[in-house]
Amino acid sequence: QVHLVESGGGLVQAGGSLRLSCAYSERASSSGSVGWFRQAPGKEREFVAAMSRGVGTLSYAEVVKGRFTISRDNAKNTVYLQMNSLKPEDTAVYYCAAGLGFYSGSRGNGIAYWGKGTLVTVSS
């Protein structure tokens, strides 16, 4: 059963914007927070942003603070990641995730559900 489905990746020039979407199941959202990780070529997966269940506490990795915004539409069971002022170093596969373990430095060990990922490429 598919619990998380991402969309919205693509190619953009440096300084541009993209919005990623993640449609999640009720089962996925009940496992904890919903958010995003990313994995760049040759690098480990890293935490990007998350929104907690219920009150919706937001958290961001330092490298994206002020540029990325996570939001949620409860009626659509969808989480969004608005990415502005994109840099070439933001190039990665972005994974929607649900569960525990969203914090700076996390590699996603506490995550219960993963999406398949969507590629974001930022050209210089």
PDB file of N, CA and C in Angstrom, residues 37 45 99-103 105-112 114:
ATOM      1  N   PHE A  37      13.165  14.730   3.641  1.00  0.00           N
ATOM      2  CA  PHE A  37      14.595  14.495   3.652  1.00  0.00           C
ATOM      3  C   PHE A  37      15.078  14.664   2.219  1.00  0.00           C
ATOM      4  N   ARG A  45      21.751  10.817   3.199  1.00  0.00           N
ATOM      5  CA  ARG A  45      20.443  11.439   3.310  1.00  0.00           C
ATOM      6  C   ARG A  45      20.435  12.403   4.493  1.00  0.00           C
ATOM      7  N   GLY A  99       6.766   9.854  10.351  1.00  0.00           N
ATOM      8  CA  GLY A  99       7.186   9.075  11.513  1.00  0.00           C
ATOM      9  C   GLY A  99       7.897   9.944  12.524  1.00  0.00           C
ATOM     10  N   LEU A 100       8.968   9.407  13.106  1.00  0.00           N
ATOM     11  CA  LEU A 100       9.747  10.130  14.110  1.00  0.00           C
ATOM     12  C   LEU A 100      11.161  10.330  13.582  1.00  0.00           C
ATOM     13  N   GLY A 101      11.873  11.239  14.216  1.00  0.00           N
ATOM     14  CA  GLY A 101      13.263  11.389  13.831  1.00  0.00           C
ATOM     15  C   GLY A 101      13.544  12.516  12.882  1.00  0.00           C
ATOM     16  N   PHE A 102      12.703  13.547  12.918  1.00  0.00           N
ATOM     17  CA  PHE A 102      12.959  14.730  12.099  1.00  0.00           C
ATOM     18  C   PHE A 102      13.740  15.739  12.934  1.00  0.00           C
ATOM     19  N   TYR A 103      15.038  15.831  12.702  1.00  0.00           N
ATOM     20  CA  TYR A 103      15.868  16.809  13.391  1.00  0.00           C
ATOM     21  C   TYR A 103      17.161  16.966  12.615  1.00  0.00           C
ATOM     22  N   GLY A 105      20.689  16.702  11.486  1.00  0.00           N
ATOM     23  CA  GLY A 105      21.635  15.624  11.682  1.00  0.00           C
ATOM     24  C   GLY A 105      21.021  14.247  11.521  1.00  0.00           C
ATOM     25  N   SER A 106      19.696  14.193  11.490  1.00  0.00           N
ATOM     26  CA  SER A 106      19.021  12.897  11.354  1.00  0.00           C
ATOM     27  C   SER A 106      19.223  12.326   9.962  1.00  0.00           C
ATOM     28  N   ARG A 107      19.389  11.008   9.918  1.00  0.00           N
ATOM     29  CA  ARG A 107      19.458  10.298   8.641  1.00  0.00           C
ATOM     30  C   ARG A 107      18.153   9.564   8.391  1.00  0.00           C
ATOM     31  N   GLY A 108      17.182   9.740   9.268  1.00  0.00           N
ATOM     32  CA  GLY A 108      15.871   9.140   9.052  1.00  0.00           C
ATOM     33  C   GLY A 108      15.674   7.797   9.711  1.00  0.00           C
ATOM     34  N   ASN A 109      16.436   7.487  10.751  1.00  0.00           N
ATOM     35  CA  ASN A 109      16.326   6.166  11.382  1.00  0.00           C
ATOM     36  C   ASN A 109      14.967   5.907  12.009  1.00  0.00           C
ATOM     37  N   GLY A 110      14.250   6.979  12.430  1.00  0.00           N
ATOM     38  CA  GLY A 110      12.969   6.795  13.088  1.00  0.00           C
ATOM     39  C   GLY A 110      11.768   6.880  12.157  1.00  0.00           C
ATOM     40  N   ILE A 111      12.032   6.975  10.875  1.00  0.00           N
ATOM     41  CA  ILE A 111      10.947   7.163   9.925  1.00  0.00           C
ATOM     42  C   ILE A 111      10.219   5.844   9.669  1.00  0.00           C
ATOM     43  N   ALA A 112       8.894   5.916   9.674  1.00  0.00           N
ATOM     44  CA  ALA A 112       8.077   4.717   9.468  1.00  0.00           C
ATOM     45  C   ALA A 112       7.695   4.528   7.995  1.00  0.00           C
ATOM     46  N   TRP A 114       8.253   6.050   3.843  1.00  0.00           N
ATOM     47  CA  TRP A 114       9.016   6.844   2.880  1.00  0.00           C
ATOM     48  C   TRP A 114       8.278   6.901   1.548  1.00  0.00           C
TER      49      TRP A 114
END
